[in-house]
Amino acid sequence: MRRRKARLDSLLREVIGEVIRDRVADPRVSSFLTITEVDVSPDLRRARVGVSILGSQEEREVTLRTLQNMSKFVGTEAARLVTLRYFPSLQFFSDRRIEEAARLEELLRQANYTG
């Protein structure tokens, strides 16, 4: 079951990314967006979708809010690309790990430089 869930998470990550890239034409959605992870619930009814968005704080907030509002559209379009009995409802969240890793790397670089 674990392997199946991991495969489903990976498949949905690819498909949702494709839908956002190719079928979402809303200018409020940043083009500098990466789907970092998808975590499908054990009952396969819900999926948390982590997104990393490059840009200002305002751009990130607007993009995330727009994706949350478009979650049904994105889910419907993604469901057309995969065969599942039930397509999970999508919940987008901001994944700040990439941003935090870059910040940590910069802090380490500065500490190395001054140390």
Short mmCIF file of the C-alpha atoms (twelve columns), coordinates in Angstrom:
data_MODEL
# 
_entry.id   MODEL 
# 
loop_
_atom_site.group_PDB 
_atom_site.id 
_atom_site.type_symbol 
_atom_site.label_atom_id 
_atom_site.label_alt_id 
_atom_site.label_comp_id 
_atom_site.label_asym_id 
_atom_site.label_seq_id 
_atom_site.Cartn_x 
_atom_site.Cartn_y 
_atom_site.Cartn_z 
_atom_site.pdbx_PDB_model_num 
ATOM 1   C CA . MET A 1   0.000   0.000  0.000   1 
ATOM 2   C CA . ARG A 2   2.866   2.395  0.781   1 
ATOM 3   C CA . ARG A 3   4.348   1.929  -2.662  1 
ATOM 4   C CA . ARG A 4   0.955   2.529  -4.287  1 
ATOM 5   C CA . LYS A 5   0.489   5.771  -2.331  1 
ATOM 6   C CA . ALA A 6   3.993   6.945  -3.261  1 
ATOM 7   C CA . ARG A 7   3.281   6.247  -6.938  1 
ATOM 8   C CA . LEU A 8   -0.059  8.055  -6.709  1 
ATOM 9   C CA . ASP A 9   1.555   11.058 -4.975  1 
ATOM 10  C CA . SER A 10  4.190   11.236 -7.713  1 
ATOM 11  C CA . LEU A 11  1.667   10.828 -10.547 1 
ATOM 12  C CA . LEU A 12  -0.616  13.530 -9.152  1 
ATOM 13  C CA . ARG A 13  2.358   15.866 -8.672  1 
ATOM 14  C CA . GLU A 14  3.183   15.544 -12.378 1 
ATOM 15  C CA . VAL A 15  -0.418  15.805 -13.592 1 
ATOM 16  C CA . ILE A 16  -1.341  18.780 -11.386 1 
ATOM 17  C CA . GLY A 17  1.831   20.570 -12.492 1 
ATOM 18  C CA . GLU A 18  0.934   19.922 -16.122 1 
ATOM 19  C CA . VAL A 19  -2.611  21.244 -15.645 1 
ATOM 20  C CA . ILE A 20  -1.407  24.423 -13.950 1 
ATOM 21  C CA . ARG A 21  1.269   24.966 -16.600 1 
ATOM 22  C CA . ASP A 22  -0.881  24.199 -19.659 1 
ATOM 23  C CA . ARG A 23  -4.505  24.931 -18.743 1 
ATOM 24  C CA . VAL A 24  -4.518  27.665 -16.111 1 
ATOM 25  C CA . ALA A 25  -4.445  30.970 -17.970 1 
ATOM 26  C CA . ASP A 26  -5.037  33.216 -14.965 1 
ATOM 27  C CA . PRO A 27  -2.460  36.039 -14.857 1 
ATOM 28  C CA . ARG A 28  -2.625  36.009 -11.049 1 
ATOM 29  C CA . VAL A 29  -0.901  32.615 -11.007 1 
ATOM 30  C CA . SER A 30  2.854   33.124 -11.059 1 
ATOM 31  C CA . SER A 31  4.729   31.366 -13.839 1 
ATOM 32  C CA . PHE A 32  7.538   30.772 -11.325 1 
ATOM 33  C CA . LEU A 33  5.666   28.017 -9.535  1 
ATOM 34  C CA . THR A 34  6.770   24.490 -8.684  1 
ATOM 35  C CA . ILE A 35  4.666   21.661 -7.317  1 
ATOM 36  C CA . THR A 36  6.994   20.363 -4.606  1 
ATOM 37  C CA . GLU A 37  4.874   17.574 -3.182  1 
ATOM 38  C CA . VAL A 38  1.491   15.931 -3.159  1 
ATOM 39  C CA . ASP A 39  0.336   14.012 -0.101  1 
ATOM 40  C CA . VAL A 40  -2.823  11.983 -0.654  1 
ATOM 41  C CA . SER A 41  -4.811  11.072 2.463   1 
ATOM 42  C CA . PRO A 42  -5.076  7.364  3.401   1 
ATOM 43  C CA . ASP A 43  -8.699  7.254  2.190   1 
ATOM 44  C CA . LEU A 44  -7.595  8.822  -1.147  1 
ATOM 45  C CA . ARG A 45  -10.275 11.523 -0.873  1 
ATOM 46  C CA . ARG A 46  -8.039  14.539 -0.181  1 
ATOM 47  C CA . ALA A 47  -4.626  15.640 -1.380  1 
ATOM 48  C CA . ARG A 48  -2.447  18.374 0.057   1 
ATOM 49  C CA . VAL A 49  -0.474  20.031 -2.739  1 
ATOM 50  C CA . GLY A 50  2.706   21.869 -1.783  1 
ATOM 51  C CA . VAL A 51  3.699   24.729 -4.059  1 
ATOM 52  C CA . SER A 52  6.856   26.794 -4.080  1 
ATOM 53  C CA . ILE A 53  6.351   30.228 -5.596  1 
ATOM 54  C CA . LEU A 54  9.178   32.585 -6.469  1 
ATOM 55  C CA . GLY A 55  8.381   36.261 -6.166  1 
ATOM 56  C CA . SER A 56  7.410   38.853 -3.626  1 
ATOM 57  C CA . GLN A 57  5.334   38.014 -0.571  1 
ATOM 58  C CA . GLU A 58  2.306   39.608 -2.251  1 
ATOM 59  C CA . GLU A 59  2.786   37.567 -5.447  1 
ATOM 60  C CA . ARG A 60  3.048   34.360 -3.405  1 
ATOM 61  C CA . GLU A 61  -0.121  35.164 -1.452  1 
ATOM 62  C CA . VAL A 62  -2.103  36.076 -4.583  1 
ATOM 63  C CA . THR A 63  -0.935  32.964 -6.435  1 
ATOM 64  C CA . LEU A 64  -1.732  30.670 -3.509  1 
ATOM 65  C CA . ARG A 65  -5.166  32.236 -2.981  1 
ATOM 66  C CA . THR A 66  -5.929  31.923 -6.711  1 
ATOM 67  C CA . LEU A 67  -4.878  28.263 -6.748  1 
ATOM 68  C CA . GLN A 68  -7.045  27.561 -3.720  1 
ATOM 69  C CA . ASN A 69  -10.001 29.178 -5.477  1 
ATOM 70  C CA . MET A 70  -9.283  27.170 -8.643  1 
ATOM 71  C CA . SER A 71  -8.766  23.840 -6.871  1 
ATOM 72  C CA . LYS A 72  -11.976 22.312 -8.277  1 
ATOM 73  C CA . PHE A 73  -11.037 23.344 -11.830 1 
ATOM 74  C CA . VAL A 74  -7.492  22.004 -11.452 1 
ATOM 75  C CA . GLY A 75  -8.837  18.760 -9.973  1 
ATOM 76  C CA . THR A 76  -11.403 18.330 -12.741 1 
ATOM 77  C CA . GLU A 77  -8.807  18.909 -15.455 1 
ATOM 78  C CA . ALA A 78  -6.292  16.607 -13.759 1 
ATOM 79  C CA . ALA A 79  -8.949  13.894 -13.381 1 
ATOM 80  C CA . ARG A 80  -9.308  13.850 -17.167 1 
ATOM 81  C CA . LEU A 81  -5.655  12.856 -17.480 1 
ATOM 82  C CA . VAL A 82  -5.620  9.929  -15.038 1 
ATOM 83  C CA . THR A 83  -7.917  7.005  -14.385 1 
ATOM 84  C CA . LEU A 84  -8.975  6.910  -10.750 1 
ATOM 85  C CA . ARG A 85  -12.237 5.829  -9.202  1 
ATOM 86  C CA . TYR A 86  -12.307 9.031  -7.154  1 
ATOM 87  C CA . PHE A 87  -10.094 12.011 -7.766  1 
ATOM 88  C CA . PRO A 88  -9.071  13.605 -4.463  1 
ATOM 89  C CA . SER A 89  -10.117 17.135 -3.590  1 
ATOM 90  C CA . LEU A 90  -7.075  19.406 -3.688  1 
ATOM 91  C CA . GLN A 91  -5.841  21.684 -0.946  1 
ATOM 92  C CA . PHE A 92  -2.912  23.918 -1.891  1 
ATOM 93  C CA . PHE A 93  -0.373  25.128 0.653   1 
ATOM 94  C CA . SER A 94  2.796   27.180 0.453   1 
ATOM 95  C CA . ASP A 95  5.895   25.014 0.733   1 
ATOM 96  C CA . ARG A 96  8.676   27.292 1.924   1 
ATOM 97  C CA . ARG A 97  11.403  24.618 2.126   1 
ATOM 98  C CA . ILE A 98  13.213  25.766 -1.022  1 
ATOM 99  C CA . GLU A 99  13.156  29.372 0.132   1 
ATOM 100 C CA . GLU A 100 14.317  28.405 3.637   1 
ATOM 101 C CA . ALA A 101 17.112  26.227 2.239   1 
ATOM 102 C CA . ALA A 102 18.354  29.128 0.092   1 
ATOM 103 C CA . ARG A 103 18.217  31.429 3.112   1 
ATOM 104 C CA . LEU A 104 20.133  28.923 5.241   1 
ATOM 105 C CA . GLU A 105 22.714  28.471 2.497   1 
ATOM 106 C CA . GLU A 106 23.194  32.240 2.328   1 
ATOM 107 C CA . LEU A 107 23.605  32.439 6.120   1 
ATOM 108 C CA . LEU A 108 26.202  29.660 6.027   1 
ATOM 109 C CA . ARG A 109 28.020  31.398 3.190   1 
ATOM 110 C CA . GLN A 110 28.073  34.653 5.183   1 
ATOM 111 C CA . ALA A 111 29.276  32.860 8.334   1 
ATOM 112 C CA . ASN A 112 32.041  31.187 6.345   1 
ATOM 113 C CA . TYR A 113 33.026  34.486 4.772   1 
ATOM 114 C CA . THR A 114 33.206  36.390 8.070   1 
ATOM 115 C CA . GLY A 115 34.564  33.459 10.113  1 
# 
